[in-house]
Short mmCIF file of C-alpha atoms in Angstrom, two decimals:
data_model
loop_
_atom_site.label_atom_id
_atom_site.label_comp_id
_atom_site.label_asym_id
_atom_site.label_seq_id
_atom_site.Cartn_x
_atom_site.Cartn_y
_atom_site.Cartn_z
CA UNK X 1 0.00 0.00 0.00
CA UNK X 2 1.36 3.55 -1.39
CA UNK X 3 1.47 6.52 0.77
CA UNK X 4 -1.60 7.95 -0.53
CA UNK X 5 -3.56 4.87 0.42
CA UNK X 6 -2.27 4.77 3.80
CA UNK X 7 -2.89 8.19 4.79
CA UNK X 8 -5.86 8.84 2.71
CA UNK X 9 -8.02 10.34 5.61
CA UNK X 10 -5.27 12.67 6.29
CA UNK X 11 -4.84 13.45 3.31
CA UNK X 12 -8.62 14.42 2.44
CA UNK X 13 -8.67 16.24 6.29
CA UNK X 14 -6.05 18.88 4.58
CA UNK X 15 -7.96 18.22 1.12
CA UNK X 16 -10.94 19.94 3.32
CA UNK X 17 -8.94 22.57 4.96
CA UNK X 18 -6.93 23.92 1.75
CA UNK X 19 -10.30 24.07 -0.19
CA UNK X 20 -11.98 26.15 2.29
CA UNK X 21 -9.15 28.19 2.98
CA UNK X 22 -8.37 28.82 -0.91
CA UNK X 23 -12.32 29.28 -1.45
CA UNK X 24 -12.12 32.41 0.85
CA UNK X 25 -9.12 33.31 0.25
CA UNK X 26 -8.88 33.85 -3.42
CA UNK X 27 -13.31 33.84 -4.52
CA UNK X 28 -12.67 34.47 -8.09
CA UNK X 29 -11.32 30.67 -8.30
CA UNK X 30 -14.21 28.77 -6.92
CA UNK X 31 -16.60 31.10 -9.17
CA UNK X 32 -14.31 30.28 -12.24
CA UNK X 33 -14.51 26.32 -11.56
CA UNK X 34 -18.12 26.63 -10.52
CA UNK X 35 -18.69 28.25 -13.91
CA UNK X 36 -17.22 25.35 -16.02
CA UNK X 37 -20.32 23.67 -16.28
CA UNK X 38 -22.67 21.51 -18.88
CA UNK X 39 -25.79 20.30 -18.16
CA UNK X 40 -25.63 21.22 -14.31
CA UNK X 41 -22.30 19.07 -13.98
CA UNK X 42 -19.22 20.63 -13.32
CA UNK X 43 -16.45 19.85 -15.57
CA UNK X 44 -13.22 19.84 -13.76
CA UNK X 45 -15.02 17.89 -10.85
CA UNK X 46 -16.10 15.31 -13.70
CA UNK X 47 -13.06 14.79 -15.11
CA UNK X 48 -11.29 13.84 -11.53
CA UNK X 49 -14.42 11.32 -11.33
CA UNK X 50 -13.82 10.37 -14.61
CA UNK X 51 -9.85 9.52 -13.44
CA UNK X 52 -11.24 7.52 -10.27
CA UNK X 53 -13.89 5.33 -12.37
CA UNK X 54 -11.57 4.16 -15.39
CA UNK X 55 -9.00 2.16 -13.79
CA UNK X 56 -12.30 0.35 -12.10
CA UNK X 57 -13.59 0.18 -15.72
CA UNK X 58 -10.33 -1.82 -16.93
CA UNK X 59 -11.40 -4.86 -14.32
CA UNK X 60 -14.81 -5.34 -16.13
CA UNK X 61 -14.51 -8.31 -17.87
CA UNK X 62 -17.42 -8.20 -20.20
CA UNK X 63 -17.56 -12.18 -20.65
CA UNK X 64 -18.00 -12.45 -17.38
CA UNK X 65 -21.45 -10.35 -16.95
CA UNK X 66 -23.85 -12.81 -18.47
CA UNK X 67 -23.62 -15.32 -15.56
CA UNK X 68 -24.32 -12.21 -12.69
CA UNK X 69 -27.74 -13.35 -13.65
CA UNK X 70 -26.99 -16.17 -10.88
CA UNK X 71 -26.59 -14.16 -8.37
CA UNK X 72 -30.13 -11.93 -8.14
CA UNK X 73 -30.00 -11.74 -4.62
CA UNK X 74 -27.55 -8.50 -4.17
CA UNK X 75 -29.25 -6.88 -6.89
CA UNK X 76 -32.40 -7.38 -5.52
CA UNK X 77 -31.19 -5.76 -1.83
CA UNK X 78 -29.73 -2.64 -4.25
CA UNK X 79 -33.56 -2.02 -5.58
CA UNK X 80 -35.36 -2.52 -2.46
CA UNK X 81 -33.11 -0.65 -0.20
CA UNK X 82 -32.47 2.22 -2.56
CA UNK X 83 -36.44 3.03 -4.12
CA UNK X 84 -38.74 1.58 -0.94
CA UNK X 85 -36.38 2.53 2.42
CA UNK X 86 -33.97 4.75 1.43
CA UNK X 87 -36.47 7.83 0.01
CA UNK X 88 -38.76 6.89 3.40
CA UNK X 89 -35.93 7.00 5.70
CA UNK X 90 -34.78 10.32 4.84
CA UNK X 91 -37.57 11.53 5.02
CA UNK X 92 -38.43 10.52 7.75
CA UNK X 93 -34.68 11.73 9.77
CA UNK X 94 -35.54 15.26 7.99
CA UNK X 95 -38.63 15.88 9.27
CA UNK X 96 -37.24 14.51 13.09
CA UNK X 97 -34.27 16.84 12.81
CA UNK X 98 -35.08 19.90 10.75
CA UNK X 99 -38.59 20.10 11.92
CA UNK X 100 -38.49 18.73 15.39
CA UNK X 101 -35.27 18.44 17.39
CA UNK X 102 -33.75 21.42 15.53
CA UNK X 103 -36.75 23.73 15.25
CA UNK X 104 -35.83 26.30 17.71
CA UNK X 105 -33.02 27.24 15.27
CA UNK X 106 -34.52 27.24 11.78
CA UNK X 107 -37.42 29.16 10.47
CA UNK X 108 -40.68 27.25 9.62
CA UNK X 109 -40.48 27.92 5.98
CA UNK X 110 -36.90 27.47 5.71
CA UNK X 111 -36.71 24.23 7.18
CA UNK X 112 -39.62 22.63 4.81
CA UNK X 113 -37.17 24.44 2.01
CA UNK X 114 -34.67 22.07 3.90
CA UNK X 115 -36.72 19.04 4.36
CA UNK X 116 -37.10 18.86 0.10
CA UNK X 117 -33.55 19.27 -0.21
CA UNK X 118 -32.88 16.38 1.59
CA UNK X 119 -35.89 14.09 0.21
CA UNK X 120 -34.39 15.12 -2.94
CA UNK X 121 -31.23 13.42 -1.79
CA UNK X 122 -32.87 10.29 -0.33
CA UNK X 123 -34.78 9.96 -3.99
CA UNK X 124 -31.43 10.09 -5.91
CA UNK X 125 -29.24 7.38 -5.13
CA UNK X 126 -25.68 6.91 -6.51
CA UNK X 127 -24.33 6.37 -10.20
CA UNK X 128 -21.00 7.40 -10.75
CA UNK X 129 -19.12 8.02 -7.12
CA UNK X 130 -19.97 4.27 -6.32
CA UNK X 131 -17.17 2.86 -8.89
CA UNK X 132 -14.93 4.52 -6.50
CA UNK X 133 -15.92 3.49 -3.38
CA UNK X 134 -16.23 -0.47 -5.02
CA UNK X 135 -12.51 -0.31 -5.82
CA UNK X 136 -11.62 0.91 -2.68
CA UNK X 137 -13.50 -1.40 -0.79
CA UNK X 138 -12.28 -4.66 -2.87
CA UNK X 139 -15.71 -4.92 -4.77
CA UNK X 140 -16.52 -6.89 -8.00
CA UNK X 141 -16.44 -4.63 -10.56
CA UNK X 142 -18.57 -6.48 -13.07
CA UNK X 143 -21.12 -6.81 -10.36
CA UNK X 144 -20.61 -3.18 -9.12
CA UNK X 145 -21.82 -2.27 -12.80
CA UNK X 146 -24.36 -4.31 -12.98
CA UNK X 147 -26.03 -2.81 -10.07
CA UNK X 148 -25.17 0.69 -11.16
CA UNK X 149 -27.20 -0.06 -15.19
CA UNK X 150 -30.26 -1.28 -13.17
CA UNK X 151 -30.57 1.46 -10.49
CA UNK X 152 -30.34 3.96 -13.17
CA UNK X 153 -32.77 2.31 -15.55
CA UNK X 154 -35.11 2.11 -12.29
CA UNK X 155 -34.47 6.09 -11.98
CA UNK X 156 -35.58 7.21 -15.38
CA UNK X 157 -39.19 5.81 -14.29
CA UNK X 158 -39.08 6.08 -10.68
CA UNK X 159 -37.36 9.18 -9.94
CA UNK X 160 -39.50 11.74 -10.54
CA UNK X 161 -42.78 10.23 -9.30
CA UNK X 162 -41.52 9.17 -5.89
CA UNK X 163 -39.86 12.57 -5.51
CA UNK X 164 -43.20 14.05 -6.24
CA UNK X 165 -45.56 11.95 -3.89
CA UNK X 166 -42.93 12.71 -0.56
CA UNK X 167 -42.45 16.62 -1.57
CA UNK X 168 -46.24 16.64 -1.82
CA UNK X 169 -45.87 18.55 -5.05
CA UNK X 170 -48.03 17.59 -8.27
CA UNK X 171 -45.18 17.20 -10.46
CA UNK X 172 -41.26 17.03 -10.46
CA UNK X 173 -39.55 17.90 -14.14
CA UNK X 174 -36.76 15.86 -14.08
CA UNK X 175 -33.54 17.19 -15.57
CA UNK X 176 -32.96 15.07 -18.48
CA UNK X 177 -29.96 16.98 -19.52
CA UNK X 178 -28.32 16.58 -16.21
CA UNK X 179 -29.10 12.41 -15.80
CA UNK X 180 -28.22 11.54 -19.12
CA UNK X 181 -24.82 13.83 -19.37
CA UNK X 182 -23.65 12.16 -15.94
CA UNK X 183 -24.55 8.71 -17.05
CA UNK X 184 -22.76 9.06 -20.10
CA UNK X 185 -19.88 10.84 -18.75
CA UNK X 186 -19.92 8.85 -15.57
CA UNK X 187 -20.66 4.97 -16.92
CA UNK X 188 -20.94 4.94 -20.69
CA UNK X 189 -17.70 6.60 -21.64
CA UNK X 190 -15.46 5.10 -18.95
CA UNK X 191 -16.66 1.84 -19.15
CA UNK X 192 -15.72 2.38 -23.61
CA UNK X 193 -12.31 3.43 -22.51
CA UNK X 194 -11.93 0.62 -20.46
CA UNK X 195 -13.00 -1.54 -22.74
CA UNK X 196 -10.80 -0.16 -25.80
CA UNK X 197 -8.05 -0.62 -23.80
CA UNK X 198 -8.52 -4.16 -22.66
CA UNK X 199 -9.34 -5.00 -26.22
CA UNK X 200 -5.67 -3.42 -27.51
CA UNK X 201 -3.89 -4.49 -24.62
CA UNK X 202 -5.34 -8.29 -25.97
CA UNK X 203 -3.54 -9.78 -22.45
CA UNK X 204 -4.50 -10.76 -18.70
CA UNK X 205 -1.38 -9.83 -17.91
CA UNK X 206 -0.76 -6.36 -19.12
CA UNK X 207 -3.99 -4.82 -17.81
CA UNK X 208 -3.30 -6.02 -14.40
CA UNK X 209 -0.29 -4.24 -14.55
CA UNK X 210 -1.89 -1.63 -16.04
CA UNK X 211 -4.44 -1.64 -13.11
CA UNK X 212 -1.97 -1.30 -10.54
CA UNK X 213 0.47 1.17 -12.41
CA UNK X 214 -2.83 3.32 -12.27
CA UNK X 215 -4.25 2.77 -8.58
CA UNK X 216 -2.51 5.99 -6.91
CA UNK X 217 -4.66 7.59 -10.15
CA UNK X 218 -7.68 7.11 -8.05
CA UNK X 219 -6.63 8.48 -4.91
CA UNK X 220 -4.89 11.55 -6.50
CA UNK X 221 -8.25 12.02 -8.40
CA UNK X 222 -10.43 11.89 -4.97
CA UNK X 223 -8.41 14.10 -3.30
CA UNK X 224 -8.50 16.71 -5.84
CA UNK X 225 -12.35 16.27 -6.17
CA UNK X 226 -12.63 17.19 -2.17
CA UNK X 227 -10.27 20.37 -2.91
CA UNK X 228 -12.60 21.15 -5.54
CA UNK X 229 -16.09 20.56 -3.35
CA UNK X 230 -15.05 22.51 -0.29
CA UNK X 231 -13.08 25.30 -2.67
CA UNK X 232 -16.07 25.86 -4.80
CA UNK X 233 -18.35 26.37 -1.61
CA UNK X 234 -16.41 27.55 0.92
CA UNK X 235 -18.86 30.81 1.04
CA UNK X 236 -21.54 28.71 2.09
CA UNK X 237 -19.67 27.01 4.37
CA UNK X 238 -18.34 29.87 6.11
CA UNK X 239 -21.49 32.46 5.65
CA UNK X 240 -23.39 30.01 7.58
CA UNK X 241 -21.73 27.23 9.74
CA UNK X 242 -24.75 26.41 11.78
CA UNK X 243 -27.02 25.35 9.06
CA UNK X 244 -24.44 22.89 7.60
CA UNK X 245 -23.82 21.80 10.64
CA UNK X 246 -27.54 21.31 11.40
CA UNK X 247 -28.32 20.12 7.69
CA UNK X 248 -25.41 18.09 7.92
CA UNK X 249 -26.46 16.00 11.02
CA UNK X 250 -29.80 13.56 9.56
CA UNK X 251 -27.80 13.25 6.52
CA UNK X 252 -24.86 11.71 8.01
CA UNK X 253 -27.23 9.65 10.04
CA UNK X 254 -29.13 8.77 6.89
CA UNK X 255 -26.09 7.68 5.29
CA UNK X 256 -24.64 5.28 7.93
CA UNK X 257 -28.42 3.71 8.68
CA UNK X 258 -28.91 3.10 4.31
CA UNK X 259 -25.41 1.26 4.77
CA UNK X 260 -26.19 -0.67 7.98
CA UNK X 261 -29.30 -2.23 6.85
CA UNK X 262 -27.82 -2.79 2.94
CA UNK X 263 -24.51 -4.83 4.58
CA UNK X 264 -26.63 -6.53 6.80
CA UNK X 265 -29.30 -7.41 4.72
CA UNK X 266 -26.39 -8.85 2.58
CA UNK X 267 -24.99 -10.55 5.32
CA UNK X 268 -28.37 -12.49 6.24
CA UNK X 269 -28.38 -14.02 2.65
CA UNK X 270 -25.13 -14.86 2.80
CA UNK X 271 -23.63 -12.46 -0.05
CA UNK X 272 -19.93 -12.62 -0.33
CA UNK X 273 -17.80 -8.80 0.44
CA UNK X 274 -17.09 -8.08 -3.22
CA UNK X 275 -21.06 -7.71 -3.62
CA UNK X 276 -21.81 -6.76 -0.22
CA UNK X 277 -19.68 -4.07 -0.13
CA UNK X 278 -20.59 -1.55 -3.36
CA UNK X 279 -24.24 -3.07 -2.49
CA UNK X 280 -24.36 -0.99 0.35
CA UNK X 281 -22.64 2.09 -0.57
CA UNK X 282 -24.68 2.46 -3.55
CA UNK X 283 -27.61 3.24 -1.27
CA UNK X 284 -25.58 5.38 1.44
CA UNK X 285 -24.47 7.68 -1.05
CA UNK X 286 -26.43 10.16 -3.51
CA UNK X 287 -26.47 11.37 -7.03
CA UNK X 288 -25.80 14.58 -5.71
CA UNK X 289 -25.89 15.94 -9.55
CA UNK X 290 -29.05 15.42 -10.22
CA UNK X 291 -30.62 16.46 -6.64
CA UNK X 292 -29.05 19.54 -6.67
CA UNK X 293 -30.30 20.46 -10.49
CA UNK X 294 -33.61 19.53 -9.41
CA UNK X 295 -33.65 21.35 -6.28
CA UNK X 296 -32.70 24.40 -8.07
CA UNK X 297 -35.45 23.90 -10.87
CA UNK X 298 -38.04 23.80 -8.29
CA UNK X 299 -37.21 26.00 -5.53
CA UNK X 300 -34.25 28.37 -6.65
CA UNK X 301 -30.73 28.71 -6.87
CA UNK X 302 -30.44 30.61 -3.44
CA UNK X 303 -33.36 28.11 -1.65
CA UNK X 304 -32.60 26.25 1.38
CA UNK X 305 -33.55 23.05 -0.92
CA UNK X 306 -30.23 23.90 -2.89
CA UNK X 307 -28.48 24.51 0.03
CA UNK X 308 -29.57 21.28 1.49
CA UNK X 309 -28.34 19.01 -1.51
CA UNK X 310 -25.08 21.18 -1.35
CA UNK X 311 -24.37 20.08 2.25
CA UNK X 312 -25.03 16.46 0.71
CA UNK X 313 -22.20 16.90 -1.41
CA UNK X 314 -20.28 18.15 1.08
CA UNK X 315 -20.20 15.22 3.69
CA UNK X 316 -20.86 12.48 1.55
CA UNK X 317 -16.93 12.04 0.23
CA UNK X 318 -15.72 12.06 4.16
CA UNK X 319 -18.14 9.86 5.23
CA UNK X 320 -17.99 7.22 2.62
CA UNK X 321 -14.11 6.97 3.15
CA UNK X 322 -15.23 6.02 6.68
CA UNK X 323 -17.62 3.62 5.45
CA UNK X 324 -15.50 2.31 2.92
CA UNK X 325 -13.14 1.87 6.47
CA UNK X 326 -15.85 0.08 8.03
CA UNK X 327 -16.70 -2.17 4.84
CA UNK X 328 -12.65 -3.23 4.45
CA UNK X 329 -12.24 -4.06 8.32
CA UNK X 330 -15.37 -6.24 8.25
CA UNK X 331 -14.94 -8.20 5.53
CA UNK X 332 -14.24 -11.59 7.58
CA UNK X 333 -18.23 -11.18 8.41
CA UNK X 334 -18.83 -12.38 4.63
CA UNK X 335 -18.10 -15.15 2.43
CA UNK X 336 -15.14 -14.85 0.72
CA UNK X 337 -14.16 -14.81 -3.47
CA UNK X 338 -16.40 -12.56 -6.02
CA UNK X 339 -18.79 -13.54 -8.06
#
């Protein structure tokens, strides 16, 4: 293990710092990079995604997917966890927190402002961020994007309708720009690069060491996406601490409880680590992209909806390093081998 990998949480800890710092500091830069934008994703932010997902992509080993269809039972955990618990149980820790424990604090109208933001969140579960989090935590990466390709066919149809019904609103336009640019930059064109280059590199051999030439690639790549997050909204952060903080606290929650019942629902049916593993962190984290676009199409770029979702992206990269943590030292609770 490289330096990188052994120090990762220290490394994202001054990751955090030097973006916030620089982000006050020196405001023109986070407006430039927030600026470099298509389709509500930000470019420079993509392209370090884009550098954590395509060494994953060079393990898929397209032969292989056909016979995933043996093994329905993690997929099935993935669709139940992430469209009938997770978008209830968000809800659910929003309305507890933002409307109940934390109500002294926050306006009336600004917390329901909050409360969408969140549900938003809870309705929009990961696609591209999850590749990462698999190869960190050992998981099988044909598997891994298998379960990706059916949560976001489930999206296109479910999305918008379950968003709807828990914001009590009649209708939610989804972004189509914004979910079909991220799964193409996030999923389709990776996964061609990866492919491209297992098909010229024509040997087992040379794409492992290709693989392992470009591991630190990943880590480089997620560090520079935290730099990026807290850089490009360290004015938020620092305008108004206690509403991240008190934002901040059901969605953390949320996130550890999605992952908790995902690994040991996995566990129970006896599913081995490399499916267990990205199984659960697809629920626990968020397609922030797309909840933050939406948020902004309904309630405004300066709402506490978009502010919400903005928090999401905020603590979701810290605490899915933990989780990924958590995953790695508990893998002797699983069966062993992949798929």
């Amino acid at each position: 293990m490289g330096i990188f990998e052994r120090f990762l949480s220290v490394w994202v800890a001054l990751a955090i710092l030097a973006g916030v710092v620089l982000g006050a500091a020196v405001p023109a830069w986070p407006e430039a990079i927030a600026s470099l934008e298509v389709a509500g994703i930000n470019l420079p932010i993509a392209l370090l995604i884009w550098g954590m997902i395509y060494p994953m992509m060079l393990a898929v080993d397209f032969a292989a997917i056909g016979g995933l269809s043996r093994q329905p039972r993690g997929l099935l955990i993935t669709v139940v966890v992430n469209w009938l618990i997770k978008p209830l149980t968000m809800t659910a820790l929003a309305w507890l927190f933002i409307r109940g424990l934390f109500s002294a604090w926050i306006p009336a109208e600004l917390g329901d402002q909050y409360v969408a933001g969140m549900i938003l969140l809870g309705v929009a579960p990961c696609t591209a961020m999850v590749f990462v989090w698999s190869r960190l935590s050992d998981g099988d990466a044909n598997y891994t994007l298998v379960q990706v390709a059916v949560n976001d066919l489930i999206m296109v149809f479910a999305f918008a309708p379950i968003a709807a019904l828990l914001l009590g609103v009649s209708e939610v336009l989804v972004p189509w720009n914004t979910l079909i640019a991220a799964v193409g930059l996030f999923v389709v064109v990776p996964l061609t690069a990866g492919w491209l280059t297992r098909v010229f590199l024509n040997s087992p051999g040379r794409i492992e060491r290709l693989e392992q030439r470009l591991k630190p690639l990943t880590v480089v790549c997620l560090i520079g996406t935290v730099l990026l997050l807290f850089m490009v909204q360290a004015g938020s952060i620092l305008a108004d601490p206690l509403a991240i903080a008190l934002i901040a606290v059901p969605l953390i929650l949320q996130t550890y409880l999605i992952f908790w019942i995902s690994a040991q629902w996995m566990r129970l049916w006896r599913q081995p680590h490399a499916i267990a593993a990205p199984g659960a962190m697809i629920g626990a984290s968020n397609f922030f992209e797309l909840a933050v676009a939406v948020a902004i199409s309904l309630f405004g770029l300066q709402s506490g909806a978009a502010l919400a979702t903005v928090v999401g992206v905020l603590v979701e990269v810290p605490v899915m390093l933990s989780l990924v943590a958590i995953a790695n030292r508990n893998r002797r609770l699983f069966p062993t081998g992949h798929v």
